[in-house]
Amino acid sequence: MKSTRTQVCIVGGGPSGLLLAQLLHSKGIDSIVLERTTRDYVLSRIRAGVLEQGLLGLMEEAGVGQRMRQQGIPHDGTLISYGDEKFRIDFAKHAGMPVMVYGQTEVTRDLYDAREATGGAIEFNVEHVKIHDADTDKPSVRFQVAGEAREILCDFVAGCDGFHGVSRKTIPENVRKEYEKVYPFGWLGVLSETPPVDHELIYANSKRGFALCSMRNANLSRYYIQCSAHDKVENWSDDAFWSELKRRIPQETAAKLVTGPSIEKSIAPLRSFVTEPMRWGRLFLCGDAAHIVPPTGAKGLNTAASDVHYLYQGLRQFYESGDKEGIDHYSQRALARVWKVERFSWWFSSLMHRFPDQSDFDHKMQVAELEFLRSNDAAQKAMAENYVGLPY
Ligand code: APR
Ligand code: PHB
């Protein structure tokens, strides 16, 4: 079996793994990324496109911020509607910073380009990945590529392989504790080459269910409507989607909605999930491998970024000074922020969606909370600070 040695073996070539690899490279720390699929497959996945300043800072630190600076769209606020009512949360006023609208696919593309430009080692189409001896100081990762058995000998393993990866399950069940909430609905998303209906995002609460009007650029819009958790894409023609979306947003907004053929249409389930701890020996979990949030607050990639920040700082400290303080406190530091983000995503999802067992009183409670948010600066400040991103 062919053995290769590196300092950090990164399982998973999504945004978490790629960002960590590029940051480590910027400090001369070697890594190898193992990706189950291919670059094109990873880039084919459509994901949210709202980036926190923390992620922007990490991309700049990794030397990958140029295209994002040129093509990203800063947003100083977001709109929230309920029925025909609409109000704005002013990020600049309440949180002193904007978010950046820039597709996750573009973040991942920029990271792949940077890895290739800097000679970063990535193995694609890996199979049968198995992490060995993570609870020793000589971990290794075995896998196959095109039927050939391979082995990576390393100092550390970063489990960046998403919710369905192998890293989390490498931690023994009697060590792991998992927390989960599955929401009784999904999101039906459509991408269309049409101008966005507004210059900011619109999160809509309606008696018919949640809707979201988002965008990628001036001629590429992303829309979502809440649907049954058991719904199927084939149940939704484009016309049916547009008609339902118009029923869930304020009529003056619906009147100016430009519709068009969907170039992508998909349904995503909603869940909140956290596994503790995020570290076992020399194995560190990052991103979706450790936690999942409902997309309502656009926190998936942004929380993966804060994990990467804590792990990068810990590994950098270890290699620069031998100090293990950062890696020994990684799980505790990452989870402290993860749980705050889980709370915000759960709060915003609970506020904006129609639950199957929701009574008229329950809906009145949602409207009362939206009215309070609309009228109270402290409530708006709390929302804005969570939305733009809590400090690392
Ligand atoms: N071996 C190697 N690679 C694997 C394995 C495995 N056993 N299992 C999964 N992978 C790969 C997947 O193919 C995927 O490319 O790991 C990668 C994990 O990427 P994501 O699921 O995107 O997770 P992450 O990088 O943590 O991204 C977190 O960005 O992509 C979004 O929805 C995601 O918002 C979340 C954030
Ligand atoms: C998106 O543009 O896909 C998007 C934006 C904000 C969200 C979720 C998804 O909260």
Tab-separated table of C-alpha atoms and ligand atoms in Angstrom:
chain	number	residue	atom	x	y	z
A	1	MET	CA	0.000	0.000	0.000
A	2	LYS	CA	1.357	3.408	-0.995
A	3	SER	CA	1.952	5.608	2.091
A	4	THR	CA	2.167	9.385	1.971
A	5	ARG	CA	3.109	11.633	4.867
A	6	THR	CA	1.621	15.057	5.608
A	7	GLN	CA	1.014	17.226	8.663
A	8	VAL	CA	-2.792	17.502	8.422
A	9	CYS	CA	-5.012	15.077	6.524
A	10	ILE	CA	-8.297	16.790	5.627
A	11	VAL	CA	-11.219	14.490	4.867
A	12	GLY	CA	-13.705	16.370	2.668
A	13	GLY	CA	-13.179	18.843	-0.185
A	14	GLY	CA	-16.123	21.141	0.486
A	15	PRO	CA	-15.742	24.722	1.706
A	16	SER	CA	-14.625	23.697	5.234
A	17	GLY	CA	-11.833	21.422	4.066
A	18	LEU	CA	-10.643	23.715	1.303
A	19	LEU	CA	-10.603	26.833	3.490
A	20	LEU	CA	-8.665	25.038	6.212
A	21	ALA	CA	-6.167	23.666	3.671
A	22	GLN	CA	-5.584	27.103	2.157
A	23	LEU	CA	-5.167	28.791	5.553
A	24	LEU	CA	-2.685	26.122	6.709
A	25	HIS	CA	-0.798	26.553	3.449
A	26	SER	CA	-0.493	30.285	4.129
A	27	LYS	CA	1.510	29.357	7.252
A	28	GLY	CA	3.598	26.648	5.556
A	29	ILE	CA	1.647	23.773	7.090
A	30	ASP	CA	1.199	20.847	4.688
A	31	SER	CA	-2.122	19.102	4.157
A	32	ILE	CA	-3.763	16.634	1.805
A	33	VAL	CA	-7.481	16.916	1.032
A	34	LEU	CA	-9.391	13.686	0.373
A	35	GLU	CA	-12.626	14.259	-1.566
A	36	ARG	CA	-15.116	11.456	-2.280
A	37	THR	CA	-16.427	13.062	-5.485
A	38	THR	CA	-14.945	15.499	-7.985
A	39	ARG	CA	-14.396	19.258	-8.174
A	40	ASP	CA	-17.226	19.613	-10.709
A	41	TYR	CA	-19.611	17.624	-8.526
A	42	VAL	CA	-18.803	19.716	-5.462
A	43	LEU	CA	-19.302	22.903	-7.499
A	44	SER	CA	-22.656	21.665	-8.826
A	45	ARG	CA	-24.251	21.963	-5.402
A	46	ILE	CA	-26.427	25.095	-4.959
A	47	ARG	CA	-26.155	26.513	-1.450
A	48	ALA	CA	-26.984	29.764	0.393
A	49	GLY	CA	-25.115	32.925	-0.516
A	50	VAL	CA	-24.926	35.223	2.516
A	51	LEU	CA	-21.427	35.567	3.990
A	52	GLU	CA	-20.444	36.986	7.393
A	53	GLN	CA	-17.497	39.335	7.788
A	54	GLY	CA	-15.635	36.588	9.686
A	55	LEU	CA	-15.666	34.378	6.618
A	56	LEU	CA	-14.625	37.278	4.396
A	57	GLY	CA	-11.666	37.882	6.718
A	58	LEU	CA	-10.604	34.234	6.561
A	59	MET	CA	-10.830	34.245	2.749
A	60	GLU	CA	-8.613	37.361	2.660
A	61	GLU	CA	-6.159	35.740	5.116
A	62	ALA	CA	-6.051	32.684	2.869
A	63	GLY	CA	-5.320	34.943	-0.114
A	64	VAL	CA	-8.613	34.081	-1.797
A	65	GLY	CA	-10.653	37.249	-1.388
A	66	GLN	CA	-10.116	39.054	-4.702
A	67	ARG	CA	-13.112	37.849	-6.780
A	68	MET	CA	-15.406	38.050	-3.764
A	69	ARG	CA	-14.405	41.697	-3.262
A	70	GLN	CA	-15.040	42.416	-6.935
A	71	GLN	CA	-18.280	40.465	-7.441
A	72	GLY	CA	-19.797	40.171	-3.974
A	73	ILE	CA	-22.688	42.499	-3.100
A	74	PRO	CA	-22.607	44.094	0.387
A	75	HIS	CA	-26.035	44.179	2.033
A	76	ASP	CA	-26.665	46.659	4.851
A	77	GLY	CA	-29.997	45.158	5.823
A	78	THR	CA	-32.732	42.644	5.144
A	79	LEU	CA	-36.496	42.880	4.762
A	80	ILE	CA	-38.996	40.875	6.776
A	81	SER	CA	-42.650	40.594	5.744
A	82	TYR	CA	-45.788	39.168	7.303
A	83	GLY	CA	-48.936	39.246	5.216
A	84	ASP	CA	-48.790	42.556	3.366
A	85	GLU	CA	-46.680	44.183	6.084
A	86	LYS	CA	-42.940	44.679	5.525
A	87	PHE	CA	-40.107	46.201	7.570
A	88	ARG	CA	-36.326	46.364	7.436
A	89	ILE	CA	-33.589	45.290	9.821
A	90	ASP	CA	-30.751	47.793	9.427
A	91	PHE	CA	-27.444	45.946	9.914
A	92	ALA	CA	-25.330	49.102	9.603
A	93	LYS	CA	-27.331	50.893	12.314
A	94	HIS	CA	-27.682	47.961	14.740
A	95	ALA	CA	-24.550	45.890	14.105
A	96	GLY	CA	-22.162	48.282	12.388
A	97	MET	CA	-21.345	45.948	9.500
A	98	PRO	CA	-22.928	44.455	6.353
A	99	VAL	CA	-23.151	40.892	5.109
A	100	MET	CA	-21.826	39.935	1.672
A	101	VAL	CA	-24.072	38.277	-0.914
A	102	TYR	CA	-21.800	35.916	-2.845
A	103	GLY	CA	-22.738	32.339	-3.731
A	104	GLN	CA	-21.203	29.494	-1.702
A	105	THR	CA	-20.488	27.830	-5.025
A	106	GLU	CA	-18.299	30.827	-5.883
A	107	VAL	CA	-16.536	30.611	-2.496
A	108	THR	CA	-15.809	26.940	-3.165
A	109	ARG	CA	-14.695	27.673	-6.743
A	110	ASP	CA	-12.295	30.357	-5.511
A	111	LEU	CA	-10.889	27.930	-2.938
A	112	TYR	CA	-10.393	25.168	-5.506
A	113	ASP	CA	-8.671	27.608	-7.844
A	114	ALA	CA	-6.374	28.737	-5.019
A	115	ARG	CA	-5.543	25.145	-4.046
A	116	GLU	CA	-4.605	24.384	-7.642
A	117	ALA	CA	-2.634	27.624	-8.045
A	118	THR	CA	-0.599	26.859	-4.911
A	119	GLY	CA	-0.037	23.187	-5.724
A	120	GLY	CA	-2.356	22.025	-2.958
A	121	ALA	CA	-2.695	18.220	-2.758
A	122	ILE	CA	-6.248	17.008	-3.375
A	123	GLU	CA	-7.223	13.395	-4.058
A	124	PHE	CA	-10.591	13.085	-5.828
A	125	ASN	CA	-12.868	10.037	-6.156
A	126	VAL	CA	-11.551	8.545	-2.933
A	127	GLU	CA	-13.430	5.519	-1.599
A	128	HIS	CA	-13.628	3.469	1.602
A	129	VAL	CA	-12.064	6.203	3.717
A	130	LYS	CA	-11.235	5.028	7.217
A	131	ILE	CA	-9.533	6.998	9.974
A	132	HIS	CA	-7.169	4.951	12.139
A	133	ASP	CA	-5.552	5.584	15.556
A	134	ALA	CA	-7.133	9.026	15.937
A	135	ASP	CA	-6.783	8.570	19.715
A	136	THR	CA	-2.981	8.279	19.411
A	137	ASP	CA	-0.298	10.740	18.333
A	138	LYS	CA	0.173	8.785	15.077
A	139	PRO	CA	-3.188	8.870	13.288
A	140	SER	CA	-3.543	7.682	9.701
A	141	VAL	CA	-6.199	7.644	7.013
A	142	ARG	CA	-6.623	4.744	4.625
A	143	PHE	CA	-8.648	4.862	1.429
A	144	GLN	CA	-8.793	3.649	-2.138
A	145	VAL	CA	-8.495	5.523	-5.408
A	146	ALA	CA	-9.326	3.584	-8.589
A	147	GLY	CA	-9.054	0.391	-6.593
A	148	GLU	CA	-5.532	1.181	-5.327
A	149	ALA	CA	-5.099	1.052	-1.547
A	150	ARG	CA	-3.544	4.224	-0.142
A	151	GLU	CA	-2.550	5.522	3.290
A	152	ILE	CA	-1.895	9.015	4.658
A	153	LEU	CA	0.322	9.209	7.748
A	154	CYS	CA	-0.257	12.507	9.535
A	155	ASP	CA	-0.108	14.451	12.786
A	156	PHE	CA	-3.787	15.472	12.730
A	157	VAL	CA	-7.008	14.617	10.888
A	158	ALA	CA	-9.592	17.319	10.093
A	159	GLY	CA	-13.030	15.788	9.568
A	160	CYS	CA	-14.579	18.176	7.027
A	161	ASP	CA	-16.680	15.531	5.290
A	162	GLY	CA	-20.144	16.894	5.978
A	163	PHE	CA	-23.178	15.399	7.656
A	164	HIS	CA	-22.941	12.083	5.796
A	165	GLY	CA	-19.188	11.637	6.121
A	166	VAL	CA	-17.163	9.112	8.114
A	167	SER	CA	-15.359	11.436	10.526
A	168	ARG	CA	-18.118	11.980	13.093
A	169	LYS	CA	-18.784	8.225	13.237
A	170	THR	CA	-15.085	7.598	13.920
A	171	ILE	CA	-15.653	9.033	17.383
A	172	PRO	CA	-16.912	6.130	19.546
A	173	GLU	CA	-20.645	6.237	20.284
A	174	ASN	CA	-19.958	6.151	24.035
A	175	VAL	CA	-17.900	9.336	23.618
A	176	ARG	CA	-20.284	11.203	21.331
A	177	LYS	CA	-23.537	12.932	22.310
A	178	GLU	CA	-25.792	14.040	19.484
A	179	TYR	CA	-28.601	16.616	19.608
A	180	GLU	CA	-31.165	16.837	16.809
A	181	LYS	CA	-34.382	18.579	15.856
A	182	VAL	CA	-36.006	17.671	12.532
A	183	TYR	CA	-38.442	20.333	11.264
A	184	PRO	CA	-41.788	19.128	9.822
A	185	PHE	CA	-41.251	20.871	6.481
A	186	GLY	CA	-38.686	21.509	3.762
A	187	TRP	CA	-37.632	24.312	1.421
A	188	LEU	CA	-38.382	24.163	-2.300
A	189	GLY	CA	-35.760	26.332	-3.997
A	190	VAL	CA	-35.647	27.768	-7.516
A	191	LEU	CA	-32.775	29.501	-9.306
A	192	SER	CA	-33.830	31.746	-12.202
A	193	GLU	CA	-32.003	34.095	-14.556
A	194	THR	CA	-34.256	36.999	-13.587
A	195	PRO	CA	-33.578	40.256	-11.755
A	196	PRO	CA	-34.129	40.046	-7.982
A	197	VAL	CA	-37.522	41.337	-6.848
A	198	ASP	CA	-35.845	43.739	-4.401
A	199	HIS	CA	-32.322	44.991	-3.736
A	200	GLU	CA	-32.279	43.176	-0.368
A	201	LEU	CA	-33.482	39.747	0.767
A	202	ILE	CA	-37.098	39.316	1.870
A	203	TYR	CA	-37.927	36.746	4.570
A	204	ALA	CA	-41.701	36.246	4.434
A	205	ASN	CA	-44.032	34.812	7.073
A	206	SER	CA	-47.463	34.040	5.634
A	207	LYS	CA	-50.401	31.893	6.703
A	208	ARG	CA	-49.635	29.730	3.666
A	209	GLY	CA	-46.052	29.181	4.810
A	210	PHE	CA	-42.581	30.721	4.679
A	211	ALA	CA	-40.993	32.224	1.574
A	212	LEU	CA	-37.606	33.795	0.875
A	213	CYS	CA	-36.612	36.104	-1.979
A	214	SER	CA	-32.827	36.037	-2.420
A	215	MET	CA	-30.301	36.588	-5.178
A	216	ARG	CA	-26.854	35.812	-6.570
A	217	ASN	CA	-26.379	38.880	-8.797
A	218	ALA	CA	-28.359	41.480	-10.788
A	219	ASN	CA	-29.670	38.809	-13.136
A	220	LEU	CA	-29.686	35.657	-11.066
A	221	SER	CA	-32.325	35.214	-8.374
A	222	ARG	CA	-32.866	32.516	-5.765
A	223	TYR	CA	-36.340	31.944	-4.314
A	224	TYR	CA	-37.657	29.479	-1.732
A	225	ILE	CA	-41.067	28.449	-0.454
A	226	GLN	CA	-41.706	26.217	2.540
A	227	CYS	CA	-43.104	22.864	1.437
A	228	SER	CA	-44.058	19.547	2.968
A	229	ALA	CA	-41.126	17.482	4.203
A	230	HIS	CA	-42.470	14.739	1.905
A	231	ASP	CA	-42.950	16.932	-1.166
A	232	LYS	CA	-41.293	16.158	-4.488
A	233	VAL	CA	-39.771	18.553	-7.014
A	234	GLU	CA	-41.815	16.917	-9.782
A	235	ASN	CA	-44.979	18.072	-8.020
A	236	TRP	CA	-44.041	21.675	-8.750
A	237	SER	CA	-44.176	23.205	-12.203
A	238	ASP	CA	-42.490	26.590	-12.540
A	239	ASP	CA	-45.911	28.247	-12.838
A	240	ALA	CA	-47.116	26.563	-9.652
A	241	PHE	CA	-43.996	27.719	-7.837
A	242	TRP	CA	-44.300	31.347	-8.954
A	243	SER	CA	-48.026	31.443	-8.158
A	244	GLU	CA	-47.434	30.122	-4.626
A	245	LEU	CA	-44.511	32.452	-4.019
A	246	LYS	CA	-46.670	35.444	-5.016
A	247	ARG	CA	-49.300	34.393	-2.471
A	248	ARG	CA	-46.748	34.440	0.352
A	249	ILE	CA	-45.101	37.830	-0.196
A	250	PRO	CA	-46.637	41.310	0.071
A	251	GLN	CA	-48.877	42.063	-2.906
A	252	GLU	CA	-46.865	45.159	-3.888
A	253	THR	CA	-43.791	42.925	-4.037
A	254	ALA	CA	-45.597	40.154	-5.917
A	255	ALA	CA	-46.748	42.714	-8.478
A	256	LYS	CA	-43.151	43.493	-9.482
A	257	LEU	CA	-41.820	39.914	-9.348
A	258	VAL	CA	-40.127	38.953	-12.636
A	259	THR	CA	-40.623	35.239	-13.214
A	260	GLY	CA	-38.801	32.965	-15.633
A	261	PRO	CA	-37.810	29.350	-16.253
A	262	SER	CA	-36.090	27.612	-13.353
A	263	ILE	CA	-32.486	26.665	-14.107
A	264	GLU	CA	-32.327	24.713	-10.869
A	265	LYS	CA	-35.093	23.387	-8.649
A	266	SER	CA	-34.588	21.321	-5.497
A	267	ILE	CA	-36.040	20.497	-2.101
A	268	ALA	CA	-33.930	20.607	1.068
A	269	PRO	CA	-34.928	19.190	4.448
A	270	LEU	CA	-34.526	21.314	7.573
A	271	ARG	CA	-32.813	20.079	10.684
A	272	SER	CA	-30.833	21.346	13.668
A	273	PHE	CA	-28.029	19.001	14.693
A	274	VAL	CA	-24.953	19.154	16.914
A	275	THR	CA	-22.501	16.475	17.968
A	276	GLU	CA	-20.300	16.859	21.049
A	277	PRO	CA	-17.344	16.796	21.402
A	278	MET	CA	-15.924	18.126	18.119
A	279	ARG	CA	-12.551	16.585	18.911
A	280	TRP	CA	-11.374	13.082	19.714
A	281	GLY	CA	-7.622	12.683	20.124
A	282	ARG	CA	-6.034	13.965	16.935
A	283	LEU	CA	-9.347	14.075	15.001
A	284	PHE	CA	-11.125	17.440	14.762
A	285	LEU	CA	-14.604	17.861	13.244
A	286	CYS	CA	-15.378	21.010	11.232
A	287	GLY	CA	-18.556	22.294	9.597
A	288	ASP	CA	-21.434	20.066	8.591
A	289	ALA	CA	-19.546	17.008	9.917
A	290	ALA	CA	-20.276	18.360	13.408
A	291	HIS	CA	-23.420	20.451	13.089
A	292	ILE	CA	-26.333	21.370	10.843
A	293	VAL	CA	-28.567	24.424	10.994
A	294	PRO	CA	-31.835	25.127	9.162
A	295	PRO	CA	-30.973	27.501	6.285
A	296	THR	CA	-33.228	30.283	7.601
A	297	GLY	CA	-30.348	32.278	9.047
A	298	ALA	CA	-27.843	31.398	6.277
A	299	LYS	CA	-25.485	30.043	8.943
A	300	GLY	CA	-24.221	26.743	7.492
A	301	LEU	CA	-21.062	27.918	5.748
A	302	ASN	CA	-20.575	30.805	8.168
A	303	THR	CA	-20.456	28.438	11.152
A	304	ALA	CA	-18.143	26.067	9.293
A	305	ALA	CA	-15.895	29.123	8.861
A	306	SER	CA	-15.752	29.822	12.604
A	307	ASP	CA	-14.851	26.163	13.246
A	308	VAL	CA	-12.069	26.484	10.663
A	309	HIS	CA	-10.865	29.664	12.354
A	310	TYR	CA	-10.539	27.982	15.769
A	311	LEU	CA	-8.867	24.872	14.334
A	312	TYR	CA	-6.502	26.836	12.090
A	313	GLN	CA	-5.400	28.985	15.033
A	314	GLY	CA	-4.883	25.906	17.213
A	315	LEU	CA	-2.851	24.023	14.613
A	316	ARG	CA	-0.833	27.113	13.776
A	317	GLN	CA	-0.031	27.582	17.493
A	318	PHE	CA	1.008	23.924	17.783
A	319	TYR	CA	3.331	24.000	14.794
A	320	GLU	CA	4.802	27.411	15.589
A	321	SER	CA	5.403	26.904	19.325
A	322	GLY	CA	4.444	23.361	20.306
A	323	ASP	CA	1.712	24.875	22.481
A	324	LYS	CA	-1.378	22.631	22.543
A	325	GLU	CA	-3.669	25.218	24.180
A	326	GLY	CA	-5.545	25.992	20.972
A	327	ILE	CA	-6.173	22.404	19.913
A	328	ASP	CA	-7.018	21.391	23.489
A	329	HIS	CA	-9.682	24.142	23.645
A	330	TYR	CA	-10.901	23.758	20.048
A	331	SER	CA	-14.054	21.785	20.788
A	332	GLN	CA	-15.093	23.991	23.702
A	333	ARG	CA	-14.514	27.234	21.750
A	334	ALA	CA	-16.176	26.023	18.554
A	335	LEU	CA	-19.213	24.616	20.357
A	336	ALA	CA	-19.731	27.803	22.384
A	337	ARG	CA	-20.356	29.676	19.123
A	338	VAL	CA	-22.106	26.747	17.392
A	339	TRP	CA	-24.819	26.622	20.062
A	340	LYS	CA	-25.456	30.376	19.804
A	341	VAL	CA	-25.871	30.003	16.062
A	342	GLU	CA	-28.122	26.967	16.510
A	343	ARG	CA	-30.303	29.062	18.793
A	344	PHE	CA	-30.566	31.955	16.317
A	345	SER	CA	-31.347	29.614	13.418
A	346	TRP	CA	-33.961	27.779	15.484
A	347	TRP	CA	-35.494	31.080	16.693
A	348	PHE	CA	-35.707	32.575	13.187
A	349	SER	CA	-37.089	29.298	11.734
A	350	SER	CA	-39.704	29.073	14.500
A	351	LEU	CA	-40.716	32.691	13.923
A	352	MET	CA	-41.067	32.534	10.160
A	353	HIS	CA	-42.523	29.121	9.282
A	354	ARG	CA	-46.033	27.715	9.502
A	355	PHE	CA	-45.995	24.510	11.554
A	356	PRO	CA	-48.455	21.739	10.641
A	357	ASP	CA	-49.985	21.738	14.126
A	358	GLN	CA	-49.956	25.517	14.426
A	359	SER	CA	-53.134	27.019	15.881
A	360	ASP	CA	-54.497	30.485	15.101
A	361	PHE	CA	-53.220	31.526	18.520
A	362	ASP	CA	-49.723	30.270	17.624
A	363	HIS	CA	-49.815	32.337	14.427
A	364	LYS	CA	-50.904	35.369	16.451
A	365	MET	CA	-47.857	34.835	18.675
A	366	GLN	CA	-45.615	34.882	15.582
A	367	VAL	CA	-47.245	38.109	14.367
A	368	ALA	CA	-46.917	39.667	17.833
A	369	GLU	CA	-43.201	38.824	17.908
A	370	LEU	CA	-42.763	40.259	14.410
A	371	GLU	CA	-44.588	43.431	15.483
A	372	PHE	CA	-42.292	43.662	18.533
A	373	LEU	CA	-39.218	43.132	16.339
A	374	ARG	CA	-40.517	45.826	13.992
A	375	SER	CA	-40.978	48.377	16.768
A	376	ASN	CA	-38.140	47.683	19.214
A	377	ASP	CA	-34.530	48.755	18.673
A	378	ALA	CA	-33.153	46.276	21.200
A	379	ALA	CA	-34.914	43.400	19.434
A	380	GLN	CA	-33.623	44.610	16.072
A	381	LYS	CA	-30.076	44.952	17.459
A	382	ALA	CA	-30.206	41.366	18.747
A	383	MET	CA	-31.428	40.114	15.373
A	384	ALA	CA	-28.880	42.170	13.426
A	385	GLU	CA	-25.921	41.078	15.584
A	386	ASN	CA	-26.813	37.414	15.114
A	387	TYR	CA	-27.507	37.752	11.402
A	388	VAL	CA	-24.278	39.600	10.478
A	389	GLY	CA	-22.324	37.111	12.587
A	390	LEU	CA	-21.366	36.816	16.244
A	391	PRO	CA	-17.683	37.437	17.008
A	392	TYR	CA	-15.258	34.504	16.827
B	1	APR	N1	-14.469	10.853	2.167
B	1	APR	C1	-14.097	11.984	1.505
B	1	APR	N2	-14.929	13.028	1.267
B	1	APR	C2	-16.190	12.911	1.736
B	1	APR	C3	-16.653	11.776	2.439
B	1	APR	C4	-15.735	10.730	2.657
B	1	APR	N3	-16.086	9.626	3.324
B	1	APR	N4	-17.964	11.992	2.769
B	1	APR	C5	-18.288	13.209	2.293
B	1	APR	N5	-17.238	13.769	1.668
B	1	APR	C6	-17.163	15.078	1.026
B	1	APR	C7	-18.418	15.496	0.278
B	1	APR	O1	-18.404	14.992	-1.053
B	1	APR	C8	-18.330	17.021	0.320
B	1	APR	O2	-17.682	17.550	-0.818
B	1	APR	O3	-17.008	16.053	2.042
B	1	APR	C9	-17.486	17.316	1.566
B	1	APR	C10	-18.298	17.973	2.670
B	1	APR	O4	-18.714	19.258	2.190
B	1	APR	P1	-20.057	19.943	2.741
B	1	APR	O5	-21.119	18.913	2.898
B	1	APR	O6	-20.313	21.126	1.873
B	1	APR	O7	-19.694	20.410	4.220
B	1	APR	P2	-18.746	21.601	4.664
B	1	APR	O8	-17.530	21.695	3.828
B	1	APR	O9	-18.622	21.484	6.133
B	1	APR	O10	-19.624	22.885	4.287
B	1	APR	C11	-20.396	23.465	5.270
B	1	APR	O11	-21.147	24.703	3.305
B	1	APR	O12	-21.586	23.234	1.558
B	1	APR	C12	-22.166	23.994	2.548
B	1	APR	O13	-24.260	23.033	3.220
B	1	APR	C13	-22.921	23.198	3.577
B	1	APR	O14	-23.578	25.189	4.604
B	1	APR	C14	-22.747	24.064	4.743
B	1	APR	C15	-21.321	24.476	4.663
B	2	PHB	C1	-29.773	31.863	-0.608
B	2	PHB	O1	-29.547	32.893	-1.263
B	2	PHB	O2	-29.724	30.708	-1.091
B	2	PHB	C2	-30.142	32.018	0.857
B	2	PHB	C3	-30.072	33.284	1.440
B	2	PHB	C4	-30.405	33.432	2.779
B	2	PHB	C5	-30.824	32.339	3.509
B	2	PHB	C6	-30.897	31.060	2.921
B	2	PHB	C7	-30.567	30.900	1.589
B	2	PHB	O3	-31.175	32.512	4.814
